Coordinates of C-alpha atoms in Angstrom, one line a residue:
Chain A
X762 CA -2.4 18.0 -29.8
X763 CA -2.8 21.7 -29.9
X764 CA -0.1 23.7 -30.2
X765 CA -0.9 27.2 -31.1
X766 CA 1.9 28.7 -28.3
X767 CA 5.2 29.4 -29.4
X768 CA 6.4 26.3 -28.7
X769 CA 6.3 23.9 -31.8
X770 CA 5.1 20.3 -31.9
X771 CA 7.7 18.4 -33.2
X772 CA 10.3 18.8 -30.3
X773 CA 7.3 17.8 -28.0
X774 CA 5.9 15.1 -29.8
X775 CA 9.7 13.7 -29.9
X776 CA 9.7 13.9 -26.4
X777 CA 6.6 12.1 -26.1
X778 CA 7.8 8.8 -28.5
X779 CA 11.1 9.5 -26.1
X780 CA 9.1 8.6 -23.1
X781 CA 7.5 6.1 -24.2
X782 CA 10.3 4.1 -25.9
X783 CA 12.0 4.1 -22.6
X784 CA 9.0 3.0 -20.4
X785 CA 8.5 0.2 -23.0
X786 CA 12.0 -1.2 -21.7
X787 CA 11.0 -1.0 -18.2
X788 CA 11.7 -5.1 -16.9
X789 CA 9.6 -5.1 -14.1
X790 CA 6.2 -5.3 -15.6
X791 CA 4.1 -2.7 -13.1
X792 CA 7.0 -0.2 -13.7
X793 CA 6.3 -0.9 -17.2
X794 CA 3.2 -0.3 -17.3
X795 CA 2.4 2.4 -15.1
X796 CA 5.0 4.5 -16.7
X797 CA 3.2 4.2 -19.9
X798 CA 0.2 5.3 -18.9
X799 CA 0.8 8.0 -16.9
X800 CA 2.8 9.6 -19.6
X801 CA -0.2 9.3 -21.7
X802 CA -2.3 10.4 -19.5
X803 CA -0.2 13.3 -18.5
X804 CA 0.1 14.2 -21.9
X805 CA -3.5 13.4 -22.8
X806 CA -4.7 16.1 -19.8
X807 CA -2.4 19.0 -20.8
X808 CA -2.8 18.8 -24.8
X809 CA -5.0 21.7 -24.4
X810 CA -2.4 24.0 -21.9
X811 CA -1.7 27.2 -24.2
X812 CA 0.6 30.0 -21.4
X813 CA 4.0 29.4 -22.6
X814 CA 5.8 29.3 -19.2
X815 CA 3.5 26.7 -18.0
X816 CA 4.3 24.6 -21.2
X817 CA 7.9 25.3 -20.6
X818 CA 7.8 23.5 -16.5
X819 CA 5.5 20.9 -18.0
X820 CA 8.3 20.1 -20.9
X821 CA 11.0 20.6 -18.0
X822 CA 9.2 18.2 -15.9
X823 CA 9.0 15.7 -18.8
X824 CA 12.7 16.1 -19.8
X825 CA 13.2 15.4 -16.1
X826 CA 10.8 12.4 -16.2
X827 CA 12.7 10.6 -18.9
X828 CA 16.1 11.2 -17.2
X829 CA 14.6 9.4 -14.1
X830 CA 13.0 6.3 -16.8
X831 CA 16.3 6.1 -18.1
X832 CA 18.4 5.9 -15.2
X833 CA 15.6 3.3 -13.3
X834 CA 15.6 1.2 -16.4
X835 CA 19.8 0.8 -16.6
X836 CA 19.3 0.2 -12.6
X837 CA 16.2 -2.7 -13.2
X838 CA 18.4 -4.2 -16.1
X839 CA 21.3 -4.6 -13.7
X840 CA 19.2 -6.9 -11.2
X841 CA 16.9 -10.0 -11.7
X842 CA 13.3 -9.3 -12.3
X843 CA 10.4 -11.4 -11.7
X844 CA 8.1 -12.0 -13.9
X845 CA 4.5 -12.1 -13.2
X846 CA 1.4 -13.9 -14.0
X847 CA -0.5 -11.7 -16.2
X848 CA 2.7 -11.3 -18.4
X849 CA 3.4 -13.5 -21.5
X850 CA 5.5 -16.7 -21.4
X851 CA 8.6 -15.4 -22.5
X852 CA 9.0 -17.0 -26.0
X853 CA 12.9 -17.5 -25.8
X854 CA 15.8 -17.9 -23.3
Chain B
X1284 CA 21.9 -41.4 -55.7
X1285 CA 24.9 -40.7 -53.6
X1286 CA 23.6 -37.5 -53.1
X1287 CA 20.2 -38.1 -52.7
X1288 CA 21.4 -40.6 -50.0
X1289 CA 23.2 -38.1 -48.0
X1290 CA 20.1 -35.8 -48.8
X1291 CA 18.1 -38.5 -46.6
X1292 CA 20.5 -38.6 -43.9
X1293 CA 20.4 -34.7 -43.8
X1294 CA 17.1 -34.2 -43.7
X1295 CA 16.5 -37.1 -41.2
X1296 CA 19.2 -35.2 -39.5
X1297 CA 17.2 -31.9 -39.7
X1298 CA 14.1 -33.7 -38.7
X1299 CA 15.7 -35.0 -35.6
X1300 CA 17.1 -31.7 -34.6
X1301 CA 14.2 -30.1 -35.3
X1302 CA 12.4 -32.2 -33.1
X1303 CA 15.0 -32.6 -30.6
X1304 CA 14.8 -28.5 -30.3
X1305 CA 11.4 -28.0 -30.4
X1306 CA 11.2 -30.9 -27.3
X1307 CA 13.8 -29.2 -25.7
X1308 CA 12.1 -25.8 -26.3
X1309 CA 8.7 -26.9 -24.6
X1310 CA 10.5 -28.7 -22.0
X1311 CA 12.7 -25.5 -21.3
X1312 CA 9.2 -23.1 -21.7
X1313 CA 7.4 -26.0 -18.1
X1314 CA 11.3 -25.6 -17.0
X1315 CA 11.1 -21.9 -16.9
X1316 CA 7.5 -21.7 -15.4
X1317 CA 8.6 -24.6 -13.1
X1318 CA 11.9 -22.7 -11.9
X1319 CA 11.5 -19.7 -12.8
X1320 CA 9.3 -17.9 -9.9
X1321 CA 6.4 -15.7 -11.2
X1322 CA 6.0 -12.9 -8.3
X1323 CA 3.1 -12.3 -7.2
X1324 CA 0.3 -9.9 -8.3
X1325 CA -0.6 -6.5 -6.1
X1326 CA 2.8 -6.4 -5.0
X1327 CA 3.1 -3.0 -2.8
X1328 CA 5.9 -1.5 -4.5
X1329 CA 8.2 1.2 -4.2
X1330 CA 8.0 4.1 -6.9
X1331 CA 10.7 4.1 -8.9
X1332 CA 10.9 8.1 -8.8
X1333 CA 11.7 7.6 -4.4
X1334 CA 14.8 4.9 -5.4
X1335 CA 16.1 8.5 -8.0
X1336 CA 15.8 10.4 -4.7
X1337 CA 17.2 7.9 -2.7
X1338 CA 20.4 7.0 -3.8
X1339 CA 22.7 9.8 -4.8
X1340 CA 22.0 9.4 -0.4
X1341 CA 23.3 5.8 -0.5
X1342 CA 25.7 6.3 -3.4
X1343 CA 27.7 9.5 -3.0
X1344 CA 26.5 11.7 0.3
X1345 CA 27.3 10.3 3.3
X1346 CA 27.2 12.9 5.4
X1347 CA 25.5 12.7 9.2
X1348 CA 22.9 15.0 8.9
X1349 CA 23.8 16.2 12.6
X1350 CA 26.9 16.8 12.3
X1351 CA 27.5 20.9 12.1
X1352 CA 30.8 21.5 11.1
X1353 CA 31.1 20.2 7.7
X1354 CA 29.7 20.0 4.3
X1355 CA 28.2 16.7 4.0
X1356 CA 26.7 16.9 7.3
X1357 CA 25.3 20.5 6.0
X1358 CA 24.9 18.6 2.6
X1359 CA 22.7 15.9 4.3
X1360 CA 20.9 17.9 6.6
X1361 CA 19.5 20.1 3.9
X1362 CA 18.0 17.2 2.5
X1363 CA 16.7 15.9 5.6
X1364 CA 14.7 19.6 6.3
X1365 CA 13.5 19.4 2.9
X1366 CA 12.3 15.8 3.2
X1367 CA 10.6 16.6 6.4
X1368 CA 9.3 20.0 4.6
X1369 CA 7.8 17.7 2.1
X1370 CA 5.7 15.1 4.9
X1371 CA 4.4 18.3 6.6
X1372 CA 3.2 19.9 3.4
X1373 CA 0.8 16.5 3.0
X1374 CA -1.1 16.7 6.2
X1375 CA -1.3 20.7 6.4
X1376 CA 1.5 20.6 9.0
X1377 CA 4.6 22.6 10.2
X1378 CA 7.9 21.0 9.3
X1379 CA 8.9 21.7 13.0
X1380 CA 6.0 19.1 13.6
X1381 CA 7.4 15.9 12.3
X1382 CA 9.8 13.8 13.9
X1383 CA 11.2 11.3 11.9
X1384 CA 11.1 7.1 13.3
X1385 CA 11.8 3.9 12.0
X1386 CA 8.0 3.3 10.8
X1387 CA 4.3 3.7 11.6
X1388 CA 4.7 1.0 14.4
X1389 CA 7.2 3.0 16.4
X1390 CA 5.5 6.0 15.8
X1391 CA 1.9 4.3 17.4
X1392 CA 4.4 3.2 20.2
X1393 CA 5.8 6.7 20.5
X1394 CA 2.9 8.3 20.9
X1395 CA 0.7 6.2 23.0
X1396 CA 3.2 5.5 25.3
X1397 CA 4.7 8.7 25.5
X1398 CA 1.1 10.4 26.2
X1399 CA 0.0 8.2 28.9
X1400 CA 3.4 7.9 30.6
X1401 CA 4.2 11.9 30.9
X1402 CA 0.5 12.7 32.1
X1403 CA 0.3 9.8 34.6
X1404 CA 0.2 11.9 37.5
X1405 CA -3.2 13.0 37.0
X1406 CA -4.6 10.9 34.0
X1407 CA -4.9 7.1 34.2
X1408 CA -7.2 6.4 31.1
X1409 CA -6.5 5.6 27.5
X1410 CA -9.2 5.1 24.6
X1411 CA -9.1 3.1 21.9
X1412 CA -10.9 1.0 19.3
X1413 CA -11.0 -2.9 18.9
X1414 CA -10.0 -2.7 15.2
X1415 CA -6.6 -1.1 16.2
X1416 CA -3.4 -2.2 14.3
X1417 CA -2.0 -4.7 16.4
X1418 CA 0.8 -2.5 17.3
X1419 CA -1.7 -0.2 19.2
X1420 CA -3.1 -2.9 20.9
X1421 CA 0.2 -4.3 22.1
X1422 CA 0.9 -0.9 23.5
X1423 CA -2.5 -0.6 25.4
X1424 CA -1.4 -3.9 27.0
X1425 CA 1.7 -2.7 28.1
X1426 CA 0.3 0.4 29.7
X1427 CA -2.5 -1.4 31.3
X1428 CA 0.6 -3.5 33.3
X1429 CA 2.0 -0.1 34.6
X1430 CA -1.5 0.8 35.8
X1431 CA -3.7 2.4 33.3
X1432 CA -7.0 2.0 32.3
X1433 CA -8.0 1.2 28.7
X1434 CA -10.9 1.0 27.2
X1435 CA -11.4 -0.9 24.3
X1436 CA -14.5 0.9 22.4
X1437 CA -16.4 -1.7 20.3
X1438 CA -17.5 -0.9 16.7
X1439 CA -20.8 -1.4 14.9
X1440 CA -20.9 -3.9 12.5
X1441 CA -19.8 -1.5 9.4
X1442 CA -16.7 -1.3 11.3
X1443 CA -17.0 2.6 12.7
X1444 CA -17.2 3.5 16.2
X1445 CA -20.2 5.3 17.9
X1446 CA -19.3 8.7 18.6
X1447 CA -21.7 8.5 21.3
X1448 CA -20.5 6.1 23.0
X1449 CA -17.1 7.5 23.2
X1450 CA -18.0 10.8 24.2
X1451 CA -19.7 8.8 27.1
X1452 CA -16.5 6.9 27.7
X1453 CA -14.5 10.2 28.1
X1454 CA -13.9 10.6 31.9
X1455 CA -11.7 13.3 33.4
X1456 CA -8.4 11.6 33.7
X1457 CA -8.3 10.5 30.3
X1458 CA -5.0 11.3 28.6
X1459 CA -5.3 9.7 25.1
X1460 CA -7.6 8.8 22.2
X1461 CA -6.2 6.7 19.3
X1462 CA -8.4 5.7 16.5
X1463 CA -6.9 4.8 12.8
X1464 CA -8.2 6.7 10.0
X1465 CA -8.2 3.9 7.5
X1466 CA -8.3 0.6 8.9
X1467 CA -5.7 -1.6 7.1
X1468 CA -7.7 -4.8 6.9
X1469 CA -11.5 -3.6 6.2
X1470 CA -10.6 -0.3 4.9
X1471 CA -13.5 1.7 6.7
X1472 CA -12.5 5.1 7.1
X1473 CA -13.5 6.7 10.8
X1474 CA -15.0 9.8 11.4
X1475 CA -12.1 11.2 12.4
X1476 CA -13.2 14.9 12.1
X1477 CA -15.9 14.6 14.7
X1478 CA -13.6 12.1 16.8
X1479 CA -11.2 15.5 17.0
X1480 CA -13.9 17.7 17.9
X1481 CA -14.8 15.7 20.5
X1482 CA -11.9 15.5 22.0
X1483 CA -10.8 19.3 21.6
X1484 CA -13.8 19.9 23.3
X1485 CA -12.9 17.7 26.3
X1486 CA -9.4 18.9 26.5
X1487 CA -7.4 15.5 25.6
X1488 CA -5.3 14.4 22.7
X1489 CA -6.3 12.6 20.2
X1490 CA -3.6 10.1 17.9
X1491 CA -4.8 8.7 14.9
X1492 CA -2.7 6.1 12.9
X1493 CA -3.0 7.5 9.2
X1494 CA -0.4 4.9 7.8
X1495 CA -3.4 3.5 5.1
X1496 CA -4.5 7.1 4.8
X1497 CA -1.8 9.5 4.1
X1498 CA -1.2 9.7 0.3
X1499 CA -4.6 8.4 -0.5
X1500 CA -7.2 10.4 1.1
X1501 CA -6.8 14.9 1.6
X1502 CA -5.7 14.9 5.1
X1503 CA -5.0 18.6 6.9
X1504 CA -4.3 17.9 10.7
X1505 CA -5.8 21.3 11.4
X1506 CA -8.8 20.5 9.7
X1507 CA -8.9 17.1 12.0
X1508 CA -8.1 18.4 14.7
X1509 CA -5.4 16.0 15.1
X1510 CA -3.1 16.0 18.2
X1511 CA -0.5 13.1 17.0
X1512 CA -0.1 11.0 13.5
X1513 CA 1.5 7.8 12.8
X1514 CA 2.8 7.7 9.0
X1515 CA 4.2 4.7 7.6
X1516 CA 6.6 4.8 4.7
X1517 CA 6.2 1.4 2.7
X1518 CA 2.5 2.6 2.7
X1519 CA 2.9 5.3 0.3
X1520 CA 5.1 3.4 -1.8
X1521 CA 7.9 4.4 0.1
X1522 CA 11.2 2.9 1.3
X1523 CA 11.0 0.2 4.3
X1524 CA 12.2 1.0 7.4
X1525 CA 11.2 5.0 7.8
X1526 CA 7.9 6.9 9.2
X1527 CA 7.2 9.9 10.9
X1528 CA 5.6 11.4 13.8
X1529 CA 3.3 14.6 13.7
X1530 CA 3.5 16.0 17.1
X1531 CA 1.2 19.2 17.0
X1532 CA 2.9 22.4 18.5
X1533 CA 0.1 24.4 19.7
X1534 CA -1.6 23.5 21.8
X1535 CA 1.9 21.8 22.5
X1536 CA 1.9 17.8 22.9
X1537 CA 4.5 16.8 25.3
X1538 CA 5.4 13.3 24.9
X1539 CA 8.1 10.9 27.4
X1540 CA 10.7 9.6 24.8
X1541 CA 10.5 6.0 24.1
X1542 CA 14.3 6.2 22.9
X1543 CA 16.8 8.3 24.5
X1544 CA 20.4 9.4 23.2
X1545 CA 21.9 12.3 22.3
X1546 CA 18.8 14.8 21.9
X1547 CA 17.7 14.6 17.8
X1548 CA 14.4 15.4 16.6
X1549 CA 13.6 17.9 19.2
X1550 CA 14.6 14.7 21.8
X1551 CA 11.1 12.8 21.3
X1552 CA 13.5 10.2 18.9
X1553 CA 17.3 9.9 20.0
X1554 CA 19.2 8.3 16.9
X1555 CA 20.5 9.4 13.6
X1556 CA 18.3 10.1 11.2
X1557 CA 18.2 7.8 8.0
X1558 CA 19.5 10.1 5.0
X1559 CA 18.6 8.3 2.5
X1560 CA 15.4 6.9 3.9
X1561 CA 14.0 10.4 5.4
X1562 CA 14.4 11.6 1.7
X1563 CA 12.6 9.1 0.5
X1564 CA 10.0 9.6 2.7
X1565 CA 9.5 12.9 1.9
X1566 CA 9.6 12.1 -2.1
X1567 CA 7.1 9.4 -1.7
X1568 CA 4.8 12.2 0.6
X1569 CA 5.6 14.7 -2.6
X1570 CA 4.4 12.2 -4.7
X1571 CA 2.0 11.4 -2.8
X1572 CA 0.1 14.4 -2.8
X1573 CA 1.1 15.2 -6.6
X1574 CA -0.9 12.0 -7.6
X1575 CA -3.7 11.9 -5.1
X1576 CA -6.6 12.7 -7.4
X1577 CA -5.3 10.5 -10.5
X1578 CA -4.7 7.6 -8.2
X1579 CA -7.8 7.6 -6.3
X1580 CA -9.8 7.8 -9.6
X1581 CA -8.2 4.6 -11.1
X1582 CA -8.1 2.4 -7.9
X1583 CA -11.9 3.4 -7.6
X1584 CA -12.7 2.5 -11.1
X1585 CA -10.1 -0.7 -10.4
X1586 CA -11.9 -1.6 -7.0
X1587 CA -15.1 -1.3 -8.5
X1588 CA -14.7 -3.9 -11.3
X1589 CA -12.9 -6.4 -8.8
X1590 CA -16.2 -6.4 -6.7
X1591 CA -18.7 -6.3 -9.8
X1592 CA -16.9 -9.1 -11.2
X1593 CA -16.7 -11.4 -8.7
X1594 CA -20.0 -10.5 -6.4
X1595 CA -22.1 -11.0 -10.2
X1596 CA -20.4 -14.6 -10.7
X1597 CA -20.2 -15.9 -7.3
X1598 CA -23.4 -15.8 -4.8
X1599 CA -22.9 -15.7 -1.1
X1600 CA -20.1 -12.8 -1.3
X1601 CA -20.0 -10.3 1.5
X1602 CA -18.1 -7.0 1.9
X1603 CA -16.8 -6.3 5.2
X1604 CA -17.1 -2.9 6.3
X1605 CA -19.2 0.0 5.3
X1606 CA -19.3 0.4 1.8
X1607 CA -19.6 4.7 1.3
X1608 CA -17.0 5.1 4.5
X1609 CA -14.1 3.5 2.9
X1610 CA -10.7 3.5 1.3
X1611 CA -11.7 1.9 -2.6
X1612 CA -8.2 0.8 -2.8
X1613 CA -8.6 -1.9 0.1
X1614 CA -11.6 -4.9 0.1
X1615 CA -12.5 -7.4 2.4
X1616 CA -14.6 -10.2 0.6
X1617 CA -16.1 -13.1 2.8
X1618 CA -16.9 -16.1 0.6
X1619 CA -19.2 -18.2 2.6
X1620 CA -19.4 -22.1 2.6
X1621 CA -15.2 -21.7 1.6
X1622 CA -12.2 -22.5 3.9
X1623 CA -10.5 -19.0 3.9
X1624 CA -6.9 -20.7 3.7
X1625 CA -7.4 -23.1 0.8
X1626 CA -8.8 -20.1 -1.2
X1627 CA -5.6 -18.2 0.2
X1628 CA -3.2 -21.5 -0.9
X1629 CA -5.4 -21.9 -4.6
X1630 CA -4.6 -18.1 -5.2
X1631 CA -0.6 -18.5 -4.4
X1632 CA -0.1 -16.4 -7.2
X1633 CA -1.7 -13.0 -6.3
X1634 CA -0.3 -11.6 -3.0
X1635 CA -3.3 -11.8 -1.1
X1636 CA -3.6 -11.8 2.5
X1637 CA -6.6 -13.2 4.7
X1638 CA -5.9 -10.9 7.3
X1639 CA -3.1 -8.4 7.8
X1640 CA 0.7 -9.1 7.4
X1641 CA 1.2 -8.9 10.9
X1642 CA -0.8 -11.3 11.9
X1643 CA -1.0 -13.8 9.0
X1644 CA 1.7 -16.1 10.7
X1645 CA -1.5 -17.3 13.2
X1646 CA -4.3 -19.0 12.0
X1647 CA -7.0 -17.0 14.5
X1648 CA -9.6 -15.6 12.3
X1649 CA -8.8 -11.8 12.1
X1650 CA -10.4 -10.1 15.5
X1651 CA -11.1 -6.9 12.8
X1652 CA -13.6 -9.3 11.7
X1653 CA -14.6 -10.2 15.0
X1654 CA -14.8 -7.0 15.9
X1655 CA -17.4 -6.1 13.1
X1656 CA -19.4 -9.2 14.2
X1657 CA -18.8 -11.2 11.3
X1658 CA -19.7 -15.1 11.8
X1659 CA -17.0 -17.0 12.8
X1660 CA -16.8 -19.5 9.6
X1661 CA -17.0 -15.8 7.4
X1662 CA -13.9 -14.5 9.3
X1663 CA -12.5 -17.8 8.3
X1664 CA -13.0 -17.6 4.9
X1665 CA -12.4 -14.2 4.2
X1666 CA -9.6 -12.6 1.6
X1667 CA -8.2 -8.9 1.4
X1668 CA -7.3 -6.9 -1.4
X1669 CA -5.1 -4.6 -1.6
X1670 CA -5.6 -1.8 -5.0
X1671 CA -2.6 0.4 -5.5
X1672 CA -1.1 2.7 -7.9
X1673 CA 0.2 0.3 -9.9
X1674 CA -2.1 -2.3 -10.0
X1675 CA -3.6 -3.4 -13.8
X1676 CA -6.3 -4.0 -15.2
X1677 CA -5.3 -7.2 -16.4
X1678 CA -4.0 -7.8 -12.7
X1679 CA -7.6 -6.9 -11.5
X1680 CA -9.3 -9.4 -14.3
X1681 CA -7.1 -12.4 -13.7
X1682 CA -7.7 -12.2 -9.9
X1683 CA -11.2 -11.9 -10.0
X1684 CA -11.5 -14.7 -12.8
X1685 CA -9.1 -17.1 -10.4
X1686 CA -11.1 -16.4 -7.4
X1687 CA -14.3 -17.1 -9.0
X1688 CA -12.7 -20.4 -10.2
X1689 CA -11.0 -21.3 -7.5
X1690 CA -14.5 -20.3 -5.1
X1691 CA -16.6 -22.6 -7.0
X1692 CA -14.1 -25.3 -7.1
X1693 CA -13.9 -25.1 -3.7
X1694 CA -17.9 -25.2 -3.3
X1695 CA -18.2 -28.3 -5.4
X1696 CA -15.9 -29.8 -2.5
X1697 CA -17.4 -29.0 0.0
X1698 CA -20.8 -31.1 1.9
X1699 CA -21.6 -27.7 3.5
X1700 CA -22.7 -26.1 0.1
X1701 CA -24.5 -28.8 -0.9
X1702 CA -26.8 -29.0 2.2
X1703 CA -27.1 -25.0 1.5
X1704 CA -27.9 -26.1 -1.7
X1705 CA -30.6 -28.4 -0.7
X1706 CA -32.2 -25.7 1.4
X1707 CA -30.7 -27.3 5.2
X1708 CA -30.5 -24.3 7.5
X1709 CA -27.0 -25.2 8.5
X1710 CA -27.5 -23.6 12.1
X1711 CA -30.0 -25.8 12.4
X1712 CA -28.0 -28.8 12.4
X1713 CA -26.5 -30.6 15.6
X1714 CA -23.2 -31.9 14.6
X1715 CA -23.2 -35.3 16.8
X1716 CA -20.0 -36.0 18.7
X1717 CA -18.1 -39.3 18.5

């Protein structure tokens, strides 16, 4: 990533583990998985933004992004999900 | 000794229970795929960002959005103007131009009946297409038992209409064309541009069901030239239950109500409006139109291997519809020499459908594929796929690696495939009678 703004890399590299850790605890597997890659891949097309103010919304939006993960993820935990197919036996009860 | 004794017994013990547990295990893992349901693959689902903006509507405000004279009503009518702020700013229209309903099918019946009913006076004919969503059809029906005059217009075999033909079917009392812009079964994509020019030019109004389009291809109703557009909420990974209506201003489209009531949504749709649902709506448009170009990237590149995979293992594979006029993100494969329902029944696990939802409870091959002139035993045997945004890869591999199988399983079965096999030109056979 290339940060040469004045916004450093560690508190957005944070965010980005963040993100991720959460979407990995997604239970519904397409949940799951789309969340994981479109964080990468919204991280992966703006690595090269520079204008602070538009790093700024893009970090905003990303804060707001894992507030939603988080919330949706307490909400799927609550209820039964399905597993599907393509998915992995799960290997205990 | 003694110990050595007990020793025995232990580890017998351990041996047992380790064998006892690992039994129990594997009977528990067949249990668990027994009982436990794996859902389906290609699920449509709803985005999890729509349920965020959803329920602080179902959880906290409660509000009618019509009611003046308090907060929550002013609370909940804010967030129904915004919602509706948010559908318009999709198709390029004003937010004074949508009218919220309860889906894409009472929009279709809102606007073809409500056309053709307040212009009866002088205007007796209605347009449409033979690949209309069954909802369409059903209205036509209707209006041809109050008096009107429909006319079905037939499609080539890639599935669009001739635009010759139906500027030859315009007449001078015609009220109302309705074509979809992405059919829902074949995916072709009608060339709905030069369908509104047409029509502007004559002076009529033109509908167009958009419910497979909106979200997934640019639409601008100006650019279209679009009178009236259905738009379908569980389409655009949505909530179930909610759609809207554009109704173009100017020129001004003056529809009859189907519902009547107290006067909401400009008193083309009596009834309170859905909080929670209209904001959904609109968050799923937003989203929608935030998405568009990432989206259609991956369920091109996804749509794409489906077909490659399965049309280079399996011969005798036909697309249905045009293949550059399309929507990637829905495919109609014919597998000839297959019985369309056992494929159907052998892929239980992938929520496929061999012809639309609505009309999958009848066994009639799909009149889409009628329509296009596919063979009767093709229609029969054919499957739709539906890409979306969260479709896998992995989901896209398995399917097309099941299908393969469960196609050439099916093949082996069958004495059709064998004569084809043997070169018999199986139109050239006379079946005897008993």
């Amino acid at each position: 990533m290339d940060f040469r703004s004045s916004i450093p890399a560690a508190p957005v590299l944070s965010l980005y583990r963040r993100l991720l850790k959460e979407s990995r605890s997604f239970p519904p597997y397409n949940y799951r998985t789309y969340a994981l890659r479109r964080v990468r891949d919204a991280f992966r097309e703006n690595r090269s933004v520079e204008d602070p103010k538009a790093l700024e919304q893009l970090l905003n939006k990303a804060c707001d992004s894992l507030a939603i993960i988080q919330r949706q993820v307490s909400i799927r935990k609550m209820y039964e999900t399905q597993q599907t197919v393509v998915e992995p036996e799960p290997k205990n009860l | 000794s003694d110990l050595s004794h007990q020793q025995g017994i232990f580890v017998h013990t351990t041996a047992t229970h380790w064998i006892f547990s690992l039994f129990l295990s594997i009977l528990f893992m067949f249990g668990c795929h027994c009982f436990q349901e794996q859902c389906c693959l290609f699920l449509p689902l709803q985005d999890p960002r729509v349920l965020d903006t959803m329920l602080p509507y179902q959880v906290n405000y409660y509000g009618n959005p019509h009611s003046r004279t308090h907060a929550y009503g002013w609370e909940s009518e804010a967030a129904m103007e915004k919602a509706r702020k948010q559908v318009a700013d999709l198709i390029g229209a004003d937010p004074r131009e949508i009218v919220f309903t309860s889906g894409a099918t009472e929009s279709n019946n809102m606007s073809i009946k409500g056309v053709a009913r307040f212009y009866k006076a002088k205007k007796k004919h209605v347009i449409t297409t033979q690949i209309e969503h069954k909802c369409v059809l059903d209205s036509c029906r209707v209006l041809e038992s109050e008096g009107f005059e429909v006319t079905y217009l037939p499609v080539k075999s890639n599935g669009l209409i001739d635009l010759q033909q139906l500027d030859e079917t315009i007449r001078p009392d015609t009220s109302l064309v309705s074509v979809m812009t992405v059919n829902n079964e074949i995916g072709v994509k009608q060339p709905i541009k030069e369908i509104g020019h047409i029509c502007r030019s004559k002076n009529l109004f033109f509908h167009t069901d958009a419910a497979q389009a909106i979200g997934k291809i640019p639409i601008n109703v100006s650019d279209l030239k679009v009178d009236l557009m259905s738009i379908s909420g569980h389409k655009i990974y949505g909530p179930k239950g909610v759609g809207a209506l554009y109704v173009r201003r100017r020129p001004r489209v003056r529809i009859e109500p189907l519902q009547s009531g107290g006067g909401q949504e400009r008193g083309l749709r009596s009834g309170t409006v859905p909080t929670p649902l209209a904001v959904g709506l609109g968050a799923a448009c937003e989203l929608a139109q935030q998405e568009m170009e990432y989206d259609h990237a991956r369920v091109s590149v996804l749509a794409n291997r489906l077909v490659q995979k399965i049309m280079s293992e399996v011969p005798d594979v036909v697309m249905n519809g045009d293949p550059e006029q399309r929507y990637p993100g829905c495919i109609n494969l014919s597998f000839a020499y297959v019985e369309g329902e056992s494929l159907l029944m052998a892929l239980k696990d992938v929520a496929l459908s061999s012809g639309s939802a609505c009309t999958s409870a009848s066994l009639e091959p799909s009149y889409v594929l009628r329509a296009i002139g596919a063979d009767e035993d093709l229609a029969h045997s054919s499957i739709r796929f539906g890409i979306g945004r969260f479709t896998t890869e992995e989901e896209v591999d398995y399917t097309a690696e099941k299908c393969i199988q469960q196609v050439r399983r099916l093949r082996e079965m069958s004495p059709l495939w064998e004569m084809v096999q043997e070169g018999v030109d199986l139109k050239s056979i006379k079946w005897t009678q008993h």
